[in-house]
Structure formats: structure tokens, C-alpha cells
Amino acid sequence: YWTCDWTGYDNTTYTVVKPIEAPSSAPSVEIKGTYLTAKLENLSIEGISKIQFQIVRDDKLVYASGIANIVTGVASYSFPIELGHKYKARARSCKTDIGPYSDWTDYSQNEETAPAAPVGFGLATATSKTSILLEWDTVSTATSYTLEWTNDKRNFDTNSLTTKQDNILFGKYEITGLETGKEYFFRVRAHNDKGDSTWVYY
């Protein structure tokens, strides 16, 4: 039988690097107007003073990311966002602004914004001498629309001089009872439980 000899010993000293601990939960997400704030609380991770947040829009687009310092156990970061979308966030620990990093947390639940403004507002059809049918493109995240009209643009935002119709469920509305020979101005906005879009004027 043939046997081989052992090699010499490797006397190199190796250090086992402990993996960076990830935050224990997904961040909370709060949307106010056109800003989203991602936050983690009760943070106590040894050797970690920073948290990186990542924002995903509509479950597919990595929209933004940012790094926040941990202050008294809390890290938060605010991002400007666009209306008419849903957003979610995840987070990971980091030792410096360029790493090293922990694994990512799970994603938060999606949060919707107020809807985007309707587009295509401009199709107007007279249905009689005193009525008009207005139409606009629907907004996917809207649950209803508000339409206002007046015979002087300066009257908008003056409730007593402007006529308003809330809770319109479709992208059209027929206004009746207008006065023959007068000029009218119109505006529409979309609504959901997160708020209202900006006005679109006709």
C-alpha cells in the first residue's frame, strides 16, 4: 500500500467576523402629502449607529434610499414622493455610509398616497341650452371626484360664489341649470381616503 505524508501546519491566525445584526422588524411608513417617512424605533444593535432605508414604488421600482443616524434608539428618513402611487420600505443596519451592511428586513405594508390629478379634462358637450356634460380620464387610485364651477375664475375657493359637486364616481358629470349666455369655468380633482389631488382647470 502507498501512503502520503502530511503537509506542514498552517500557523495563520484567522478572525471570525460576526455578521452585522439586522433590525428586528420592518420599518413603519407614514405618508403626509408628498412626503414619506420611514422609521425604526427601539433600536439597540451593538456597534451600529446608522440605518439605511430603501423605498419601493408600486412593488417594482426602487424609488429612493437614504441613510439615517440612530438617535436615542430611533432612526427615520423622509423622502419626497409622487402622488398616485403606493410605497413600501425596508431597512438594514450599516456601520458607515458605505457599509458594511446587514441583511435587509422584510418590507413594510404598502401605503397609498392621495391620487394624482385627473388628465384629459377638457371634453365638454352641450346637452341643452342650460346644461353641459364634462368628461375627464379616470385615475386608478381615486375613489371619487369633486367638480366645481363658477362664472368668474376669481370665485374659486370662495364657497358662497362657487357651485360644487362631491362624490362623483365616474369620469364625467352633467351640469344642469346653467344660465344661457353666461361664460362658466370648471375645475376637477380626484379623491381617496388619503386626501385630494391638485385641481385641474377647464
JSON list of C-alpha atoms in Angstrom, two decimals:
[
{"chain": "A", "resi": 1, "resn": "TYR", "atom": "CA", "xyz": [0.00, 0.00, 0.00]},
{"chain": "A", "resi": 2, "resn": "TRP", "atom": "CA", "xyz": [1.03, 3.60, -0.70]},
{"chain": "A", "resi": 3, "resn": "THR", "atom": "CA", "xyz": [0.64, 6.29, 1.96]},
{"chain": "A", "resi": 4, "resn": "CYS", "atom": "CA", "xyz": [1.28, 10.00, 1.74]},
{"chain": "A", "resi": 5, "resn": "ASP", "atom": "CA", "xyz": [2.89, 12.34, 4.24]},
{"chain": "A", "resi": 6, "resn": "TRP", "atom": "CA", "xyz": [1.11, 15.23, 5.91]},
{"chain": "A", "resi": 7, "resn": "THR", "atom": "CA", "xyz": [1.95, 18.77, 4.94]},
{"chain": "A", "resi": 8, "resn": "GLY", "atom": "CA", "xyz": [3.22, 21.24, 7.50]},
{"chain": "A", "resi": 9, "resn": "TYR", "atom": "CA", "xyz": [0.78, 23.09, 9.73]},
{"chain": "A", "resi": 10, "resn": "ASP", "atom": "CA", "xyz": [-0.78, 26.41, 8.71]},
{"chain": "A", "resi": 11, "resn": "ASN", "atom": "CA", "xyz": [0.02, 28.71, 11.60]},
{"chain": "A", "resi": 12, "resn": "THR", "atom": "CA", "xyz": [-2.01, 31.66, 10.27]},
{"chain": "A", "resi": 13, "resn": "THR", "atom": "CA", "xyz": [-4.46, 33.14, 12.77]},
{"chain": "A", "resi": 14, "resn": "TYR", "atom": "CA", "xyz": [-7.95, 33.71, 11.36]},
{"chain": "A", "resi": 15, "resn": "THR", "atom": "CA", "xyz": [-10.51, 36.03, 12.89]},
{"chain": "A", "resi": 16, "resn": "VAL", "atom": "CA", "xyz": [-14.17, 35.08, 12.63]},
{"chain": "A", "resi": 17, "resn": "VAL", "atom": "CA", "xyz": [-16.14, 38.18, 11.69]},
{"chain": "A", "resi": 18, "resn": "LYS", "atom": "CA", "xyz": [-19.53, 38.31, 13.35]},
{"chain": "A", "resi": 19, "resn": "PRO", "atom": "CA", "xyz": [-22.31, 39.13, 10.85]},
{"chain": "A", "resi": 20, "resn": "ILE", "atom": "CA", "xyz": [-23.88, 42.55, 11.27]},
{"chain": "A", "resi": 21, "resn": "GLU", "atom": "CA", "xyz": [-27.21, 42.25, 13.02]},
{"chain": "A", "resi": 22, "resn": "ALA", "atom": "CA", "xyz": [-30.23, 43.42, 11.03]},
{"chain": "A", "resi": 23, "resn": "PRO", "atom": "CA", "xyz": [-33.10, 45.38, 12.60]},
{"chain": "A", "resi": 24, "resn": "SER", "atom": "CA", "xyz": [-35.64, 43.03, 14.11]},
{"chain": "A", "resi": 25, "resn": "SER", "atom": "CA", "xyz": [-38.67, 44.36, 12.22]},
{"chain": "A", "resi": 26, "resn": "ALA", "atom": "CA", "xyz": [-39.69, 46.17, 9.08]},
{"chain": "A", "resi": 27, "resn": "PRO", "atom": "CA", "xyz": [-39.85, 49.97, 9.28]},
{"chain": "A", "resi": 28, "resn": "SER", "atom": "CA", "xyz": [-43.08, 51.87, 9.71]},
{"chain": "A", "resi": 29, "resn": "VAL", "atom": "CA", "xyz": [-44.17, 54.08, 6.82]},
{"chain": "A", "resi": 30, "resn": "GLU", "atom": "CA", "xyz": [-46.16, 57.30, 7.11]},
{"chain": "A", "resi": 31, "resn": "ILE", "atom": "CA", "xyz": [-47.24, 59.44, 4.16]},
{"chain": "A", "resi": 32, "resn": "LYS", "atom": "CA", "xyz": [-48.23, 63.08, 4.54]},
{"chain": "A", "resi": 33, "resn": "GLY", "atom": "CA", "xyz": [-48.89, 64.94, 1.32]},
{"chain": "A", "resi": 34, "resn": "THR", "atom": "CA", "xyz": [-45.90, 64.45, -0.97]},
{"chain": "A", "resi": 35, "resn": "TYR", "atom": "CA", "xyz": [-43.51, 63.16, 1.71]},
{"chain": "A", "resi": 36, "resn": "LEU", "atom": "CA", "xyz": [-42.96, 59.64, 3.04]},
{"chain": "A", "resi": 37, "resn": "THR", "atom": "CA", "xyz": [-41.23, 58.99, 6.36]},
{"chain": "A", "resi": 38, "resn": "ALA", "atom": "CA", "xyz": [-39.75, 55.55, 7.11]},
{"chain": "A", "resi": 39, "resn": "LYS", "atom": "CA", "xyz": [-38.93, 54.90, 10.77]},
{"chain": "A", "resi": 40, "resn": "LEU", "atom": "CA", "xyz": [-37.47, 52.28, 13.07]},
{"chain": "A", "resi": 41, "resn": "GLU", "atom": "CA", "xyz": [-37.78, 52.53, 16.85]},
{"chain": "A", "resi": 42, "resn": "ASN", "atom": "CA", "xyz": [-36.35, 50.74, 19.89]},
{"chain": "A", "resi": 43, "resn": "LEU", "atom": "CA", "xyz": [-33.06, 50.10, 18.10]},
{"chain": "A", "resi": 44, "resn": "SER", "atom": "CA", "xyz": [-30.22, 48.66, 20.13]},
{"chain": "A", "resi": 45, "resn": "ILE", "atom": "CA", "xyz": [-27.70, 46.92, 17.88]},
{"chain": "A", "resi": 46, "resn": "GLU", "atom": "CA", "xyz": [-24.15, 46.62, 19.16]},
{"chain": "A", "resi": 47, "resn": "GLY", "atom": "CA", "xyz": [-21.66, 48.60, 17.10]},
{"chain": "A", "resi": 48, "resn": "ILE", "atom": "CA", "xyz": [-24.31, 50.05, 14.79]},
{"chain": "A", "resi": 49, "resn": "SER", "atom": "CA", "xyz": [-25.12, 53.75, 14.61]},
{"chain": "A", "resi": 50, "resn": "LYS", "atom": "CA", "xyz": [-26.76, 54.01, 11.17]},
{"chain": "A", "resi": 51, "resn": "ILE", "atom": "CA", "xyz": [-29.74, 52.58, 9.30]},
{"chain": "A", "resi": 52, "resn": "GLN", "atom": "CA", "xyz": [-30.24, 52.52, 5.54]},
{"chain": "A", "resi": 53, "resn": "PHE", "atom": "CA", "xyz": [-33.82, 52.77, 4.27]},
{"chain": "A", "resi": 54, "resn": "GLN", "atom": "CA", "xyz": [-34.95, 51.74, 0.79]},
{"chain": "A", "resi": 55, "resn": "ILE", "atom": "CA", "xyz": [-38.26, 52.80, -0.77]},
{"chain": "A", "resi": 56, "resn": "VAL", "atom": "CA", "xyz": [-40.04, 50.77, -3.46]},
{"chain": "A", "resi": 57, "resn": "ARG", "atom": "CA", "xyz": [-42.88, 52.19, -5.55]},
{"chain": "A", "resi": 58, "resn": "ASP", "atom": "CA", "xyz": [-45.75, 50.08, -6.88]},
{"chain": "A", "resi": 59, "resn": "ASP", "atom": "CA", "xyz": [-43.97, 46.85, -5.87]},
{"chain": "A", "resi": 60, "resn": "LYS", "atom": "CA", "xyz": [-41.42, 47.10, -8.69]},
{"chain": "A", "resi": 61, "resn": "LEU", "atom": "CA", "xyz": [-39.39, 50.33, -8.79]},
{"chain": "A", "resi": 62, "resn": "VAL", "atom": "CA", "xyz": [-36.61, 51.04, -6.28]},
{"chain": "A", "resi": 63, "resn": "TYR", "atom": "CA", "xyz": [-37.59, 54.66, -5.89]},
{"chain": "A", "resi": 64, "resn": "ALA", "atom": "CA", "xyz": [-35.15, 56.05, -3.32]},
{"chain": "A", "resi": 65, "resn": "SER", "atom": "CA", "xyz": [-32.78, 55.18, -0.49]},
{"chain": "A", "resi": 66, "resn": "GLY", "atom": "CA", "xyz": [-31.11, 57.07, 2.32]},
{"chain": "A", "resi": 67, "resn": "ILE", "atom": "CA", "xyz": [-29.06, 56.57, 5.47]},
{"chain": "A", "resi": 68, "resn": "ALA", "atom": "CA", "xyz": [-30.09, 57.95, 8.87]},
{"chain": "A", "resi": 69, "resn": "ASN", "atom": "CA", "xyz": [-28.25, 58.09, 12.18]},
{"chain": "A", "resi": 70, "resn": "ILE", "atom": "CA", "xyz": [-29.69, 56.25, 15.16]},
{"chain": "A", "resi": 71, "resn": "VAL", "atom": "CA", "xyz": [-30.58, 58.80, 17.84]},
{"chain": "A", "resi": 72, "resn": "THR", "atom": "CA", "xyz": [-31.84, 57.56, 21.21]},
{"chain": "A", "resi": 73, "resn": "GLY", "atom": "CA", "xyz": [-32.89, 54.28, 19.63]},
{"chain": "A", "resi": 74, "resn": "VAL", "atom": "CA", "xyz": [-34.75, 55.84, 16.70]},
{"chain": "A", "resi": 75, "resn": "ALA", "atom": "CA", "xyz": [-33.81, 56.19, 13.02]},
{"chain": "A", "resi": 76, "resn": "SER", "atom": "CA", "xyz": [-36.04, 57.88, 10.43]},
{"chain": "A", "resi": 77, "resn": "TYR", "atom": "CA", "xyz": [-35.69, 59.30, 6.95]},
{"chain": "A", "resi": 78, "resn": "SER", "atom": "CA", "xyz": [-38.10, 61.40, 4.87]},
{"chain": "A", "resi": 79, "resn": "PHE", "atom": "CA", "xyz": [-38.35, 61.15, 1.10]},
{"chain": "A", "resi": 80, "resn": "PRO", "atom": "CA", "xyz": [-40.26, 63.31, -1.42]},
{"chain": "A", "resi": 81, "resn": "ILE", "atom": "CA", "xyz": [-42.69, 61.17, -3.40]},
{"chain": "A", "resi": 82, "resn": "GLU", "atom": "CA", "xyz": [-45.14, 61.44, -6.28]},
{"chain": "A", "resi": 83, "resn": "LEU", "atom": "CA", "xyz": [-48.89, 61.20, -5.81]},
{"chain": "A", "resi": 84, "resn": "GLY", "atom": "CA", "xyz": [-50.92, 58.42, -7.37]},
{"chain": "A", "resi": 85, "resn": "HIS", "atom": "CA", "xyz": [-48.73, 55.50, -6.26]},
{"chain": "A", "resi": 86, "resn": "LYS", "atom": "CA", "xyz": [-48.20, 53.07, -3.40]},
{"chain": "A", "resi": 87, "resn": "TYR", "atom": "CA", "xyz": [-44.94, 52.80, -1.50]},
{"chain": "A", "resi": 88, "resn": "LYS", "atom": "CA", "xyz": [-43.27, 50.36, 0.89]},
{"chain": "A", "resi": 89, "resn": "ALA", "atom": "CA", "xyz": [-39.94, 50.36, 2.72]},
{"chain": "A", "resi": 90, "resn": "ARG", "atom": "CA", "xyz": [-37.29, 48.06, 4.11]},
{"chain": "A", "resi": 91, "resn": "ALA", "atom": "CA", "xyz": [-34.16, 48.73, 6.16]},
{"chain": "A", "resi": 92, "resn": "ARG", "atom": "CA", "xyz": [-30.75, 47.37, 7.08]},
{"chain": "A", "resi": 93, "resn": "SER", "atom": "CA", "xyz": [-28.03, 48.18, 9.58]},
{"chain": "A", "resi": 94, "resn": "CYS", "atom": "CA", "xyz": [-24.76, 49.75, 8.46]},
{"chain": "A", "resi": 95, "resn": "LYS", "atom": "CA", "xyz": [-21.56, 50.71, 10.24]},
{"chain": "A", "resi": 96, "resn": "THR", "atom": "CA", "xyz": [-20.72, 53.59, 7.90]},
{"chain": "A", "resi": 97, "resn": "ASP", "atom": "CA", "xyz": [-22.37, 55.35, 4.96]},
{"chain": "A", "resi": 98, "resn": "ILE", "atom": "CA", "xyz": [-20.62, 52.93, 2.60]},
{"chain": "A", "resi": 99, "resn": "GLY", "atom": "CA", "xyz": [-21.04, 49.74, 4.61]},
{"chain": "A", "resi": 100, "resn": "PRO", "atom": "CA", "xyz": [-20.62, 47.04, 5.64]},
{"chain": "A", "resi": 101, "resn": "TYR", "atom": "CA", "xyz": [-24.31, 46.21, 5.81]},
{"chain": "A", "resi": 102, "resn": "SER", "atom": "CA", "xyz": [-26.60, 43.67, 7.42]},
{"chain": "A", "resi": 103, "resn": "ASP", "atom": "CA", "xyz": [-29.30, 41.76, 5.58]},
{"chain": "A", "resi": 104, "resn": "TRP", "atom": "CA", "xyz": [-32.45, 43.68, 4.70]},
{"chain": "A", "resi": 105, "resn": "THR", "atom": "CA", "xyz": [-35.55, 43.48, 6.88]},
{"chain": "A", "resi": 106, "resn": "ASP", "atom": "CA", "xyz": [-38.86, 42.43, 5.40]},
{"chain": "A", "resi": 107, "resn": "TYR", "atom": "CA", "xyz": [-40.83, 45.11, 3.58]},
{"chain": "A", "resi": 108, "resn": "SER", "atom": "CA", "xyz": [-43.45, 47.19, 5.33]},
{"chain": "A", "resi": 109, "resn": "GLN", "atom": "CA", "xyz": [-47.03, 47.11, 4.15]},
{"chain": "A", "resi": 110, "resn": "ASN", "atom": "CA", "xyz": [-47.78, 49.23, 1.09]},
{"chain": "A", "resi": 111, "resn": "GLU", "atom": "CA", "xyz": [-49.09, 52.72, 1.80]},
{"chain": "A", "resi": 112, "resn": "GLU", "atom": "CA", "xyz": [-51.05, 54.66, -0.82]},
{"chain": "A", "resi": 113, "resn": "THR", "atom": "CA", "xyz": [-50.82, 58.37, -1.47]},
{"chain": "A", "resi": 114, "resn": "ALA", "atom": "CA", "xyz": [-53.57, 60.77, -2.40]},
{"chain": "A", "resi": 115, "resn": "PRO", "atom": "CA", "xyz": [-54.42, 60.32, -6.08]},
{"chain": "A", "resi": 116, "resn": "ALA", "atom": "CA", "xyz": [-52.73, 62.06, -8.96]},
{"chain": "A", "resi": 117, "resn": "ALA", "atom": "CA", "xyz": [-54.67, 64.81, -10.69]},
{"chain": "A", "resi": 118, "resn": "PRO", "atom": "CA", "xyz": [-57.06, 63.76, -13.46]},
{"chain": "A", "resi": 119, "resn": "VAL", "atom": "CA", "xyz": [-55.85, 64.24, -17.02]},
{"chain": "A", "resi": 120, "resn": "GLY", "atom": "CA", "xyz": [-57.78, 64.73, -20.21]},
{"chain": "A", "resi": 121, "resn": "PHE", "atom": "CA", "xyz": [-60.14, 67.24, -18.59]},
{"chain": "A", "resi": 122, "resn": "GLY", "atom": "CA", "xyz": [-61.38, 69.26, -21.50]},
{"chain": "A", "resi": 123, "resn": "LEU", "atom": "CA", "xyz": [-64.10, 67.37, -23.30]},
{"chain": "A", "resi": 124, "resn": "ALA", "atom": "CA", "xyz": [-67.27, 69.42, -22.88]},
{"chain": "A", "resi": 125, "resn": "THR", "atom": "CA", "xyz": [-70.51, 68.74, -24.70]},
{"chain": "A", "resi": 126, "resn": "ALA", "atom": "CA", "xyz": [-73.59, 70.94, -24.51]},
{"chain": "A", "resi": 127, "resn": "THR", "atom": "CA", "xyz": [-76.61, 68.70, -23.85]},
{"chain": "A", "resi": 128, "resn": "SER", "atom": "CA", "xyz": [-79.12, 71.57, -23.87]},
{"chain": "A", "resi": 129, "resn": "LYS", "atom": "CA", "xyz": [-79.21, 75.37, -23.70]},
{"chain": "A", "resi": 130, "resn": "THR", "atom": "CA", "xyz": [-78.64, 75.22, -19.94]},
{"chain": "A", "resi": 131, "resn": "SER", "atom": "CA", "xyz": [-76.61, 72.03, -19.39]},
{"chain": "A", "resi": 132, "resn": "ILE", "atom": "CA", "xyz": [-73.19, 70.67, -20.25]},
{"chain": "A", "resi": 133, "resn": "LEU", "atom": "CA", "xyz": [-71.52, 67.25, -19.98]},
{"chain": "A", "resi": 134, "resn": "LEU", "atom": "CA", "xyz": [-67.90, 67.37, -18.76]},
{"chain": "A", "resi": 135, "resn": "GLU", "atom": "CA", "xyz": [-65.54, 64.40, -19.08]},
{"chain": "A", "resi": 136, "resn": "TRP", "atom": "CA", "xyz": [-62.04, 63.53, -17.86]},
{"chain": "A", "resi": 137, "resn": "ASP", "atom": "CA", "xyz": [-59.76, 60.48, -17.65]},
{"chain": "A", "resi": 138, "resn": "THR", "atom": "CA", "xyz": [-60.24, 58.43, -14.51]},
{"chain": "A", "resi": 139, "resn": "VAL", "atom": "CA", "xyz": [-57.40, 57.97, -12.01]},
{"chain": "A", "resi": 140, "resn": "SER", "atom": "CA", "xyz": [-56.65, 54.39, -10.92]},
{"chain": "A", "resi": 141, "resn": "THR", "atom": "CA", "xyz": [-56.20, 55.23, -7.21]},
{"chain": "A", "resi": 142, "resn": "ALA", "atom": "CA", "xyz": [-59.16, 57.62, -6.96]},
{"chain": "A", "resi": 143, "resn": "THR", "atom": "CA", "xyz": [-62.42, 56.62, -5.31]},
{"chain": "A", "resi": 144, "resn": "SER", "atom": "CA", "xyz": [-64.37, 59.74, -6.28]},
{"chain": "A", "resi": 145, "resn": "TYR", "atom": "CA", "xyz": [-64.08, 63.19, -7.83]},
{"chain": "A", "resi": 146, "resn": "THR", "atom": "CA", "xyz": [-65.10, 66.72, -6.92]},
{"chain": "A", "resi": 147, "resn": "LEU", "atom": "CA", "xyz": [-66.24, 69.17, -9.57]},
{"chain": "A", "resi": 148, "resn": "GLU", "atom": "CA", "xyz": [-66.62, 72.93, -9.07]},
{"chain": "A", "resi": 149, "resn": "TRP", "atom": "CA", "xyz": [-67.89, 75.62, -11.43]},
{"chain": "A", "resi": 150, "resn": "THR", "atom": "CA", "xyz": [-68.35, 79.38, -11.45]},
{"chain": "A", "resi": 151, "resn": "ASN", "atom": "CA", "xyz": [-68.79, 82.21, -13.91]},
{"chain": "A", "resi": 152, "resn": "ASP", "atom": "CA", "xyz": [-65.69, 84.05, -12.64]},
{"chain": "A", "resi": 153, "resn": "LYS", "atom": "CA", "xyz": [-62.32, 82.36, -12.06]},
{"chain": "A", "resi": 154, "resn": "ARG", "atom": "CA", "xyz": [-61.70, 84.62, -9.08]},
{"chain": "A", "resi": 155, "resn": "ASN", "atom": "CA", "xyz": [-64.61, 82.93, -7.31]},
{"chain": "A", "resi": 156, "resn": "PHE", "atom": "CA", "xyz": [-62.81, 79.60, -6.93]},
{"chain": "A", "resi": 157, "resn": "ASP", "atom": "CA", "xyz": [-62.09, 78.89, -3.25]},
{"chain": "A", "resi": 158, "resn": "THR", "atom": "CA", "xyz": [-64.98, 81.19, -2.31]},
{"chain": "A", "resi": 159, "resn": "ASN", "atom": "CA", "xyz": [-67.67, 78.74, -1.25]},
{"chain": "A", "resi": 160, "resn": "SER", "atom": "CA", "xyz": [-70.60, 81.15, -1.49]},
{"chain": "A", "resi": 161, "resn": "LEU", "atom": "CA", "xyz": [-69.81, 82.01, -5.10]},
{"chain": "A", "resi": 162, "resn": "THR", "atom": "CA", "xyz": [-68.85, 78.57, -6.38]},
{"chain": "A", "resi": 163, "resn": "THR", "atom": "CA", "xyz": [-71.05, 75.54, -7.01]},
{"chain": "A", "resi": 164, "resn": "LYS", "atom": "CA", "xyz": [-69.59, 72.18, -6.00]},
{"chain": "A", "resi": 165, "resn": "GLN", "atom": "CA", "xyz": [-70.48, 68.55, -6.59]},
{"chain": "A", "resi": 166, "resn": "ASP", "atom": "CA", "xyz": [-68.74, 65.91, -4.44]},
{"chain": "A", "resi": 167, "resn": "ASN", "atom": "CA", "xyz": [-68.70, 62.11, -4.64]},
{"chain": "A", "resi": 168, "resn": "ILE", "atom": "CA", "xyz": [-68.74, 61.80, -8.42]},
{"chain": "A", "resi": 169, "resn": "LEU", "atom": "CA", "xyz": [-67.89, 58.16, -9.07]},
{"chain": "A", "resi": 170, "resn": "PHE", "atom": "CA", "xyz": [-67.09, 58.27, -12.78]},
{"chain": "A", "resi": 171, "resn": "GLY", "atom": "CA", "xyz": [-65.03, 60.40, -15.14]},
{"chain": "A", "resi": 172, "resn": "LYS", "atom": "CA", "xyz": [-67.94, 62.51, -16.29]},
{"chain": "A", "resi": 173, "resn": "TYR", "atom": "CA", "xyz": [-70.71, 64.67, -14.92]},
{"chain": "A", "resi": 174, "resn": "GLU", "atom": "CA", "xyz": [-73.60, 66.60, -16.45]},
{"chain": "A", "resi": 175, "resn": "ILE", "atom": "CA", "xyz": [-74.20, 70.06, -15.01]},
{"chain": "A", "resi": 176, "resn": "THR", "atom": "CA", "xyz": [-77.71, 71.42, -15.40]},
{"chain": "A", "resi": 177, "resn": "GLY", "atom": "CA", "xyz": [-79.39, 74.70, -14.56]},
{"chain": "A", "resi": 178, "resn": "LEU", "atom": "CA", "xyz": [-76.75, 76.96, -16.10]},
{"chain": "A", "resi": 179, "resn": "GLU", "atom": "CA", "xyz": [-77.74, 80.41, -17.31]},
{"chain": "A", "resi": 180, "resn": "THR", "atom": "CA", "xyz": [-77.91, 80.92, -21.05]},
{"chain": "A", "resi": 181, "resn": "GLY", "atom": "CA", "xyz": [-75.38, 83.42, -22.45]},
{"chain": "A", "resi": 182, "resn": "LYS", "atom": "CA", "xyz": [-73.00, 83.30, -19.46]},
{"chain": "A", "resi": 183, "resn": "GLU", "atom": "CA", "xyz": [-69.41, 82.05, -19.53]},
{"chain": "A", "resi": 184, "resn": "TYR", "atom": "CA", "xyz": [-68.50, 79.34, -17.00]},
{"chain": "A", "resi": 185, "resn": "PHE", "atom": "CA", "xyz": [-65.23, 77.97, -15.66]},
{"chain": "A", "resi": 186, "resn": "PHE", "atom": "CA", "xyz": [-64.73, 74.46, -14.28]},
{"chain": "A", "resi": 187, "resn": "ARG", "atom": "CA", "xyz": [-62.22, 72.50, -12.23]},
{"chain": "A", "resi": 188, "resn": "VAL", "atom": "CA", "xyz": [-61.99, 68.89, -11.05]},
{"chain": "A", "resi": 189, "resn": "ARG", "atom": "CA", "xyz": [-59.88, 66.92, -8.58]},
{"chain": "A", "resi": 190, "resn": "ALA", "atom": "CA", "xyz": [-59.59, 63.28, -7.56]},
{"chain": "A", "resi": 191, "resn": "HIS", "atom": "CA", "xyz": [-60.10, 61.94, -4.03]},
{"chain": "A", "resi": 192, "resn": "ASN", "atom": "CA", "xyz": [-59.37, 58.85, -1.95]},
{"chain": "A", "resi": 193, "resn": "ASP", "atom": "CA", "xyz": [-59.10, 58.17, 1.77]},
{"chain": "A", "resi": 194, "resn": "LYS", "atom": "CA", "xyz": [-55.57, 59.62, 1.78]},
{"chain": "A", "resi": 195, "resn": "GLY", "atom": "CA", "xyz": [-56.65, 63.02, 0.51]},
{"chain": "A", "resi": 196, "resn": "ASP", "atom": "CA", "xyz": [-57.21, 65.06, -2.64]},
{"chain": "A", "resi": 197, "resn": "SER", "atom": "CA", "xyz": [-55.24, 65.64, -5.80]},
{"chain": "A", "resi": 198, "resn": "THR", "atom": "CA", "xyz": [-54.48, 69.11, -7.12]},
{"chain": "A", "resi": 199, "resn": "TRP", "atom": "CA", "xyz": [-57.18, 70.84, -9.14]},
{"chain": "A", "resi": 200, "resn": "VAL", "atom": "CA", "xyz": [-57.30, 70.62, -12.93]},
{"chain": "A", "resi": 201, "resn": "TYR", "atom": "CA", "xyz": [-58.94, 73.60, -14.62]},
{"chain": "A", "resi": 202, "resn": "TYR", "atom": "CA", "xyz": [-61.01, 73.87, -17.78]}
]
